[in-house]
XYZ file of C-alpha atoms in Angstrom:
659
model
C 20.491 145.619 122.847
C 20.341 144.827 119.113
C 17.557 142.632 117.845
C 19.036 139.123 117.844
C 16.832 137.912 115.024
C 18.152 140.524 112.597
C 21.427 138.688 111.994
C 19.719 135.385 111.045
C 21.861 133.457 108.623
C 19.409 131.947 106.160
C 20.525 129.151 103.898
C 20.252 130.754 100.465
C 23.606 130.162 98.761
C 23.672 127.735 95.778
C 26.096 125.287 97.479
C 23.721 124.617 100.386
C 20.564 124.479 98.283
C 21.971 122.101 95.661
C 23.211 119.738 98.401
C 19.767 119.674 100.048
C 17.971 118.915 96.774
C 20.564 116.297 95.727
C 20.318 114.557 99.087
C 16.557 114.172 98.867
C 16.696 112.848 95.312
C 19.226 110.252 96.496
C 17.067 109.166 99.465
C 13.993 108.682 97.292
C 16.166 106.794 94.794
C 17.264 104.330 97.502
C 13.605 103.854 98.515
C 12.539 103.056 94.944
C 15.522 100.722 94.401
C 14.660 98.673 97.485
C 10.993 98.694 96.486
C 11.810 96.665 93.372
C 14.263 94.445 95.237
C 12.282 93.105 98.187
C 9.055 91.149 98.387
C 6.279 93.485 99.398
C 3.190 91.745 98.062
C 2.678 89.875 101.356
C 1.918 91.154 104.841
C 5.155 89.623 106.173
C 7.082 91.268 103.342
C 5.573 94.751 103.677
C 5.676 94.896 107.473
C 8.689 92.708 108.389
C 11.016 93.087 105.392
C 10.712 89.331 104.772
C 12.709 88.550 107.997
C 15.981 88.694 106.078
C 17.948 91.541 107.687
C 21.517 91.013 108.882
C 22.798 92.527 112.129
C 24.199 95.826 110.933
C 21.051 97.226 109.264
C 19.141 96.052 112.364
C 21.527 97.915 114.712
C 21.661 101.038 112.574
C 17.921 100.995 112.075
C 17.273 100.645 115.837
C 19.456 103.696 116.424
C 17.966 105.691 113.552
C 14.354 104.977 114.597
C 15.262 106.163 118.072
C 17.226 109.304 117.189
C 14.955 111.841 115.534
C 15.412 115.565 115.175
C 13.567 115.699 118.527
C 16.762 114.345 120.067
C 18.969 116.958 118.438
C 16.699 119.794 119.513
C 15.645 118.300 122.863
C 18.948 116.918 124.173
C 20.935 119.970 123.098
C 18.274 122.289 124.530
C 18.171 120.610 127.929
C 21.987 120.404 127.844
C 22.147 124.159 127.227
C 19.690 124.821 130.045
C 20.993 122.486 132.731
C 24.111 120.536 131.778
C 24.903 116.883 131.073
C 22.385 115.019 133.296
C 20.029 114.620 130.334
C 22.676 112.352 128.742
C 21.642 109.781 131.357
C 18.521 109.128 129.273
C 20.757 107.938 126.449
C 23.285 106.003 128.499
C 20.613 104.107 130.391
C 19.606 102.547 127.075
C 22.966 100.728 126.877
C 21.714 98.267 129.497
C 18.058 98.155 128.426
C 18.871 97.312 124.811
C 20.667 94.167 126.029
C 17.514 93.092 127.918
C 15.691 93.450 124.605
C 18.049 91.168 122.663
C 18.696 88.560 125.357
C 15.383 88.259 127.219
C 12.460 89.716 125.282
C 13.096 89.036 121.586
C 13.619 85.238 122.048
C 10.108 85.065 123.534
C 8.567 87.257 120.817
C 10.229 85.122 118.132
C 9.055 81.781 119.559
C 5.563 83.222 120.032
C 5.510 83.902 116.281
C 3.966 87.380 116.428
C 4.229 90.548 114.293
C 2.889 93.149 116.744
C 3.042 93.608 120.503
C -0.737 93.551 121.121
C -0.762 90.280 119.180
C 1.699 88.856 121.721
C -0.513 89.865 124.657
C -3.513 88.312 122.902
C -1.711 84.959 122.592
C -0.321 85.201 126.126
C -3.539 86.146 127.939
C -6.372 85.371 125.505
C -9.353 87.704 125.282
C -9.134 90.841 123.236
C -9.535 93.757 125.653
C -5.834 93.967 126.632
C -4.558 94.014 123.067
C -7.204 96.563 122.113
C -6.214 98.796 125.068
C -2.573 98.543 124.035
C -3.231 99.284 120.348
C -5.253 102.362 121.181
C -2.843 103.759 123.792
C 0.161 103.127 121.514
C -1.461 105.006 118.644
C -2.296 107.808 121.105
C 1.323 107.976 122.350
C 2.636 107.925 118.759
C 0.597 110.881 117.630
C 1.020 113.071 120.722
C 4.573 112.382 121.885
C 6.480 111.144 118.857
C 5.001 112.555 115.677
C 4.108 115.965 117.092
C 7.463 116.399 118.866
C 9.465 115.404 115.801
C 7.470 117.760 113.645
C 7.886 120.645 116.065
C 11.651 120.159 116.288
C 11.954 119.884 112.513
C 10.026 123.144 112.295
C 12.405 124.879 114.754
C 15.257 123.823 112.483
C 13.691 125.014 109.279
C 12.687 128.308 110.890
C 16.252 128.960 112.067
C 17.781 128.004 108.728
C 15.412 128.835 105.895
C 13.061 131.318 107.531
C 10.130 129.361 106.042
C 6.652 129.266 107.470
C 6.368 126.264 109.825
C 3.325 124.791 108.080
C 4.789 124.906 104.568
C 7.961 123.202 105.811
C 6.229 120.483 107.779
C 3.686 119.671 105.088
C 6.447 119.327 102.447
C 8.367 116.973 104.741
C 5.337 114.899 105.591
C 4.468 114.479 101.930
C 7.956 113.205 100.982
C 7.975 110.894 104.024
C 4.518 109.510 103.339
C 5.493 108.969 99.706
C 8.312 106.611 100.497
C 6.585 104.861 103.382
C 3.519 104.195 101.258
C 5.438 102.891 98.269
C 8.290 100.989 99.886
C 7.177 99.301 103.088
C 9.690 98.424 105.801
C 12.542 97.269 103.582
C 12.792 100.686 101.942
C 12.786 102.182 105.419
C 15.538 99.935 106.699
C 17.829 100.700 103.768
C 17.240 104.460 103.923
C 17.494 104.343 107.728
C 20.881 102.678 107.624
C 22.171 105.111 105.041
C 20.869 108.132 106.970
C 22.250 106.974 110.301
C 25.779 107.113 108.938
C 25.233 110.507 107.355
C 23.628 111.854 110.553
C 26.526 110.676 112.717
C 29.143 112.010 110.277
C 27.430 115.416 110.108
C 27.071 115.607 113.878
C 30.789 114.722 114.317
C 31.774 117.545 111.972
C 29.589 120.035 113.837
C 30.956 118.884 117.197
C 34.488 119.440 115.882
C 33.685 122.938 114.626
C 31.902 123.933 117.826
C 34.671 122.679 120.146
C 37.179 124.570 117.983
C 35.024 127.695 118.236
C 34.772 127.531 122.045
C 38.421 126.575 122.582
C 38.263 122.872 123.535
C 36.774 120.811 126.367
C 38.643 122.571 129.177
C 37.437 125.942 127.876
C 33.855 124.631 127.919
C 34.282 123.566 131.571
C 35.605 127.020 132.431
C 33.218 129.165 130.377
C 29.908 127.342 130.840
C 29.374 128.544 134.403
C 29.673 132.178 133.279
C 27.386 131.925 130.225
C 24.934 134.582 131.423
C 22.752 136.762 129.134
C 23.598 140.475 129.042
C 19.988 141.468 129.678
C 18.318 140.048 132.796
C 16.331 142.931 134.277
C 12.554 142.656 134.307
C 10.740 144.819 131.750
C 7.543 144.676 133.793
C 8.444 144.574 137.524
C 4.766 144.562 138.546
C 4.136 141.310 136.675
C 7.313 139.366 137.435
C 10.796 139.501 138.982
C 13.813 137.570 137.731
C 15.900 135.826 140.392
C 19.585 135.005 139.631
C 18.719 131.260 139.720
C 16.788 131.721 136.482
C 19.729 132.755 134.321
C 22.830 131.427 136.127
C 23.992 127.976 134.879
C 23.660 125.189 137.471
C 26.597 124.413 139.782
C 26.170 120.668 139.145
C 26.019 121.099 135.340
C 28.838 118.582 134.749
C 27.547 115.741 136.929
C 25.186 112.974 135.772
C 23.892 112.005 139.214
C 22.310 114.906 141.098
C 20.818 115.561 144.523
C 17.689 113.392 145.058
C 15.580 116.272 146.416
C 16.833 119.528 144.849
C 18.276 118.217 141.547
C 16.399 118.950 138.309
C 17.003 115.292 137.324
C 17.387 113.540 140.727
C 19.652 110.477 140.729
C 17.099 107.816 141.839
C 14.920 108.966 138.953
C 17.839 108.918 136.527
C 18.930 105.409 137.549
C 15.563 103.661 138.085
C 12.861 105.913 136.610
C 14.550 106.212 133.225
C 15.149 102.438 133.236
C 11.386 101.825 133.580
C 10.401 104.210 130.787
C 13.331 102.800 128.770
C 12.056 99.255 129.388
C 8.737 100.246 127.863
C 10.372 102.031 124.936
C 13.103 99.532 124.040
C 11.471 96.220 124.959
C 7.768 96.609 124.196
C 7.462 99.443 121.694
C 6.273 98.452 118.221
C 8.763 100.712 116.375
C 11.781 99.116 118.076
C 10.692 95.484 118.365
C 9.590 95.418 114.715
C 13.207 96.162 113.722
C 14.424 93.138 115.699
C 11.753 90.769 114.415
C 12.933 91.493 110.866
C 16.395 90.043 111.637
C 17.632 86.812 110.068
C 18.281 84.975 113.358
C 18.544 85.543 117.100
C 22.326 86.042 116.905
C 21.772 88.845 114.388
C 19.258 90.433 116.775
C 21.776 90.366 119.639
C 24.606 91.738 117.501
C 22.275 94.474 116.252
C 21.400 95.400 119.840
C 25.095 95.645 120.769
C 25.774 97.851 117.772
C 22.862 100.093 118.737
C 24.206 100.263 122.319
C 27.612 101.493 121.158
C 25.917 104.092 118.956
C 23.939 105.284 121.995
C 27.201 106.394 123.630
C 27.443 109.143 121.009
C 24.498 111.508 121.760
C 26.203 112.873 124.886
C 29.151 114.073 122.792
C 27.264 114.886 119.591
C 24.211 116.617 121.094
C 24.474 117.474 124.793
C 27.955 119.057 124.724
C 27.255 121.068 121.535
C 24.079 122.335 123.239
C 26.181 123.588 126.149
C 28.702 125.157 123.748
C 25.826 126.928 121.998
C 24.885 128.571 125.293
C 28.494 129.679 125.822
C 28.715 131.175 122.314
C 25.227 132.741 122.160
C 24.199 133.492 125.764
C 21.794 136.270 124.725
C 19.746 134.048 122.410
C 20.061 130.505 123.792
C 20.256 131.625 127.421
C 17.710 134.453 127.195
C 15.619 134.947 130.326
C 13.498 138.106 129.881
C 10.146 136.855 128.468
C 9.789 139.738 125.974
C 13.305 139.162 124.599
C 12.734 135.387 124.327
C 9.478 135.975 122.480
C 11.406 138.011 119.916
C 14.240 135.477 119.554
C 12.288 132.236 119.196
C 8.604 132.948 119.545
C 8.024 131.668 123.079
C 8.301 133.415 126.468
C 9.424 130.397 128.485
C 13.003 130.383 127.145
C 14.918 129.607 123.958
C 17.110 126.672 124.940
C 15.395 124.639 122.177
C 17.160 126.641 119.465
C 20.634 125.702 120.794
C 21.439 123.085 118.139
C 19.848 124.744 115.065
C 21.550 128.034 116.027
C 24.920 126.244 116.110
C 24.361 124.598 112.708
C 23.338 127.847 111.035
C 26.121 129.931 112.617
C 29.175 127.666 112.896
C 29.077 125.412 109.822
C 30.715 126.571 106.555
C 28.699 126.811 103.296
C 27.913 123.463 101.707
C 28.359 121.624 104.992
C 25.545 123.719 106.437
C 23.296 122.468 103.620
C 24.391 118.889 104.244
C 23.678 119.213 107.971
C 20.234 120.642 107.314
C 19.474 117.864 104.812
C 20.603 115.321 107.394
C 18.395 116.813 110.085
C 15.388 116.773 107.789
C 16.283 113.214 106.814
C 16.466 112.217 110.497
C 13.043 113.753 110.956
C 11.721 111.835 107.951
C 13.291 108.593 109.038
C 11.768 108.653 112.503
C 8.400 109.859 111.189
C 8.423 107.184 108.506
C 9.180 104.427 110.997
C 6.318 105.621 113.201
C 3.942 105.777 110.229
C 4.936 102.255 109.250
C 4.560 100.836 112.755
C 1.283 102.547 113.493
C -0.183 101.333 110.230
C 0.935 97.794 111.210
C -0.796 98.220 114.570
C -3.962 99.594 113.051
C -4.352 96.968 110.314
C -3.291 93.903 112.310
C -4.985 94.716 115.615
C -7.894 97.029 114.956
C -8.904 96.468 111.315
C -8.886 92.654 111.523
C -11.394 93.057 114.395
C -13.720 95.164 112.279
C -13.343 92.920 109.205
C -12.081 89.424 110.053
C -12.564 88.340 106.405
C -10.078 90.950 105.050
C -7.654 89.544 102.468
C -3.917 90.273 102.399
C -4.368 92.827 99.648
C -7.059 94.686 101.582
C -4.879 94.793 104.712
C -1.990 96.342 102.798
C -4.265 98.979 101.233
C -5.890 99.815 104.604
C -2.395 100.230 106.089
C -1.577 102.834 103.437
C -4.838 104.755 103.875
C -4.245 104.854 107.637
C -0.829 106.491 107.068
C -2.612 109.264 105.169
C -5.096 109.696 108.062
C -2.262 110.040 110.582
C -0.578 112.641 108.385
C -3.792 114.659 108.421
C -4.197 114.405 112.221
C -0.556 115.396 112.722
C -0.852 118.499 110.570
C -3.872 119.584 112.632
C -1.862 119.012 115.823
C 1.032 121.352 114.850
C -0.532 124.529 116.350
C -1.011 122.706 119.676
C 2.662 121.697 119.731
C 3.720 125.205 118.800
C 1.760 126.592 121.743
C 2.719 123.845 124.180
C 6.472 124.101 123.790
C 7.140 124.072 127.507
C 10.680 125.346 128.094
C 12.339 122.021 127.278
C 11.135 119.656 124.618
C 12.906 116.591 125.993
C 11.280 117.021 129.403
C 7.868 117.148 127.749
C 8.438 113.801 125.986
C 9.828 112.096 129.088
C 7.152 113.362 131.456
C 4.268 112.224 129.226
C 5.985 108.826 128.894
C 6.473 108.607 132.676
C 2.732 109.011 133.257
C 1.500 106.526 130.636
C 4.246 103.962 130.005
C 5.136 102.318 133.385
C 1.920 100.185 133.553
C 2.649 98.800 130.054
C 6.280 98.072 130.999
C 5.114 96.299 134.160
C 2.556 94.100 132.369
C 5.029 93.039 129.662
C 7.757 92.255 132.175
C 5.413 90.106 134.263
C 3.855 88.482 131.152
C 7.253 87.333 129.913
C 8.737 86.209 133.245
C 5.859 85.202 135.577
C 3.740 82.269 134.380
C 1.161 82.810 137.108
C 0.005 86.207 135.746
C -3.358 85.928 133.965
C -5.719 88.066 131.885
C -7.724 89.482 134.804
C -4.563 90.602 136.603
C -2.996 92.181 133.528
C -6.185 93.991 132.484
C -7.000 95.503 135.880
C -3.326 96.375 136.380
C -3.338 98.348 133.105
C -6.603 100.132 133.919
C -5.491 100.971 137.495
C -2.120 102.222 136.231
C -3.766 104.336 133.520
C -6.093 106.010 136.043
C -3.170 106.733 138.404
C -1.122 108.202 135.531
C -3.991 110.394 134.333
C -4.564 111.693 137.894
C -1.095 113.206 137.640
C -0.938 114.100 133.956
C -4.241 115.968 133.525
C -3.775 118.424 136.456
C -0.212 119.086 135.290
C -1.402 120.067 131.822
C -4.343 121.973 133.281
C -2.181 124.123 135.574
C 0.797 124.179 133.187
C 4.343 123.165 134.113
C 5.333 126.792 134.700
C 8.810 128.255 134.333
C 11.427 129.748 136.636
C 9.905 133.244 136.392
C 6.239 132.182 136.451
C 6.009 129.075 138.682
C 3.028 126.761 138.148
C 0.261 126.897 140.792
C -0.428 123.173 140.657
C -0.851 121.848 144.255
C 2.332 120.264 145.679
C 0.481 117.054 146.551
C -0.249 116.465 142.836
C 2.750 117.945 141.008
C 5.361 118.064 143.766
C 6.824 114.607 143.079
C 9.378 114.610 140.240
C 7.963 112.874 137.149
C 10.733 110.239 137.144
C 10.001 109.379 140.793
C 6.311 109.228 139.942
C 7.131 106.723 137.167
C 8.870 104.437 139.695
C 5.905 104.578 142.114
C 3.452 103.930 139.276
C 5.450 100.915 138.048
C 5.483 99.223 141.454
C 1.818 99.986 142.181
C 0.788 98.476 138.835
C 2.958 95.385 139.377
C 1.477 94.852 142.856
C -2.061 95.168 141.470
C -1.359 92.735 138.598
C 0.087 90.104 140.950
C -2.640 90.569 143.556
C -5.510 90.094 141.083
C -3.699 87.219 139.306
C -3.106 85.252 142.505
C -6.757 85.701 143.499
C -8.059 84.292 140.187
C -7.609 81.102 138.147
C -4.122 80.479 136.625
C -3.555 79.827 132.889
C -2.814 76.207 132.023
C 0.756 75.408 130.818
C -0.443 74.032 127.463
C -1.504 77.575 126.551
C 1.887 79.029 127.489
C 4.423 76.932 125.568
C 6.940 79.324 123.934
C 5.088 82.392 125.271
C 7.010 82.846 128.533
C 10.760 82.951 129.086
C 10.943 79.718 131.121
C 9.118 77.723 128.393
C 10.750 79.321 125.350
C 12.515 76.097 124.286
C 9.559 73.726 124.717
C 8.591 71.620 121.684
C 5.018 70.648 122.723
C 2.095 71.840 120.711
C 0.626 75.062 122.081
C -3.148 75.507 122.174
C -3.437 79.265 121.675
C -5.929 81.037 123.885
C -7.015 83.071 120.886
C -7.269 80.070 118.506
C -11.054 80.304 118.158
C -10.830 83.933 117.004
C -7.956 83.055 114.665
C -9.875 80.109 113.235
C -12.985 82.246 112.688
C -10.878 84.864 110.883
C -9.250 82.196 108.696
C -12.622 80.691 107.810
C -14.146 84.029 106.782
C -10.997 84.881 104.769
C -11.167 81.527 102.983
C -14.839 82.096 102.124
C -14.027 85.589 100.819
C -11.254 84.164 98.601
C -13.613 81.474 97.272
C -16.202 84.134 96.432
C -13.547 86.283 94.751
C -12.356 83.314 92.711
C -15.872 82.695 91.380
C -16.262 86.362 90.414
C -12.746 86.487 89.015
C -13.282 83.635 86.586
C -16.002 85.637 84.875
C -14.116 88.935 84.658
C -10.588 87.585 84.224
C -10.431 88.304 80.494
C -11.660 91.898 80.718
C -9.396 92.508 83.703
C -6.314 91.277 81.837
C -6.744 93.826 79.036
C -7.312 96.691 81.455
C -4.463 95.812 83.754
C -1.680 96.677 81.339
C -0.492 100.285 81.330
C -1.385 102.709 84.110
C -3.346 100.304 86.363
C -0.418 97.895 86.349
C 1.950 100.645 87.462
C -0.383 101.772 90.264
C -0.717 98.155 91.417
C 3.070 97.846 91.421
C 3.412 101.037 93.513
C 0.885 99.911 96.108
C 2.479 96.494 96.392
C -0.607 94.574 95.272
C 1.082 91.685 93.468
C -1.028 89.780 90.967
C -4.170 88.474 92.625
C -3.957 85.024 91.141
C -0.756 84.478 93.068
C -2.479 85.408 96.319
C -5.334 82.948 95.833
C -3.358 79.881 94.799
C -1.133 79.571 97.871
C -2.791 77.297 100.458
C -2.176 78.111 104.155
C 1.033 76.372 105.178
C 1.085 74.559 108.543
C 2.925 76.721 111.074
C 6.501 75.597 111.683
C 8.170 76.130 115.052
C 10.332 79.268 115.052
C 14.017 78.558 115.457
C 15.940 80.404 118.179
C 18.933 78.075 118.271
C 22.321 79.767 117.872
C 25.719 78.673 116.620
C 27.771 78.260 119.877
C 30.790 80.165 118.509
C 28.713 83.206 117.544
C 26.618 82.927 120.696
C 29.729 83.280 122.897
C 31.089 86.027 120.654
C 27.998 88.206 121.103
C 27.843 87.401 124.847
C 31.463 88.510 125.286
C 30.766 91.670 123.305
C 27.756 92.435 125.493
C 29.934 92.175 128.628
C 32.531 94.504 127.093
C 29.803 97.009 126.225
C 28.453 96.912 129.793
C 31.956 97.539 131.134
C 32.298 100.565 128.828
C 28.900 101.849 129.978
C 29.776 101.474 133.675
C 33.055 103.332 133.099
C 31.288 106.237 131.334
C 28.673 106.517 134.087
C 31.366 106.453 136.753
C 33.518 109.033 134.978
C 30.716 111.580 134.571
C 28.720 110.802 137.723
């Protein structure tokens, strides 16, 4: 058999290269344009885009923050390996995103919060829950989102440019960090919106080319079941044997709902397990909720959620089907099964389904378009990395830094946020070798399984916090700790023994690893909820005056709320005020010298880092807090409600058709 890597098409023709360079110049241009347009000198401006977004950037930005190159590589790879069931992860979101807009965001808006841990702090008081959440969110960001996105971007660049992984990833990270650090969230939302459209257009073109190549949908149905590699005999019979199950496509490849015991994605897990992990991701995750909080009004949030839902119908057709086509067209590479051959094709013995999408881009697209598609993929990678950098710096500054230094001024917070982004970049670069080694056969399964072990307790606590007044701090805290311990009892042994592959099964005991990860997520969710309710009902309830506008049933109340964390807030305000006073005294003496120095280079640097003039910051007294407005114009309210019902009908039809 010829060496499959010898016929690698690398992108080296001028058409492709000029398109890639031009695209990046344009993206950075948009970032700089929005930097001078929006107010970034305040915390609300840098982190929430001044709460001025209309519905379509919100919807597009929700979709773009969610779809990274991890989706292209992961969904297409799992599609190539086992068929369309993985599309259920995407289509489940159609329902969850409506919960976000209709039930969760109204409460977050009336609570008047910027981050999710901040909400829990107001809802329960105390600081241990919000600290737990900040730390675990940062942990999840670095190890499931950033590392996965970087690995999948690297797979792409390796297939297309033949670059070294590290060079490619470091270049990308530097460009991304550059526009996150200079532009704040507004720059992100404009570039996000722009990239979403380019990503979808590029993916449509590729889908068209690949269906044409394979001979249409009916040809895919016919040919997929016979997409078998030409070489499937063991090269080392003493070490392993290859059974036909390992290289023959699944019989149920074209059904979404599979057997609850033998299916690779069993239907109870697909219907309920994914909904729980999705509830955590869509309704309580900083990256997503931050996009909604930046919207102009609640109606804009809802319309944005509907738009995002419709966009979520696309990945099945733009990623999963092309992944399956890739296996039909390149069974020896994408469907390889002999470990030695796989090692040669893509550098890992477990299997090469992850290269399905990049392989298709590099082989099927014509010159010029191939460059555009690569630029788009890198842009998708940058967009999702940038949104994670932005959100994790928000989390770190607002929830962890203000604990260490309650007297921090606005300017200090913004600078700390930027330095933190640079720290994350460094950690992520160090984590690349781990991701390279830990590419278990299917990237998407890795993301979902880690989420299924850590996220259900968080989803449970948020759901109960928003809808059950009786839940208190003790209940929520012990629920989170109990859930975390249960999740780790499953996650650590699984990583210790390895997930194994078809040829080399894992020797993790059945009692620990035998339950499918989606089923485990369901069990974990209900155990946590039971624990939270049990402890809450055995301890003292929280008085209503602390809960006005913090739970769903009291979201419209007009009474004054006495925040449980008001003492902490007050202490922070006092220390900040003292710091400003002190600064003002010092400033009066050095004002003249400062003024002369500030012109020229220093002024430019200040402009880049969003530190507006300091005088402006000191003069504004703290305004009394006004009640957030979640009233809606009846006409528009019914319009978005009707649209939501139509979208649910579409979703039910799609599920039924492919089930």
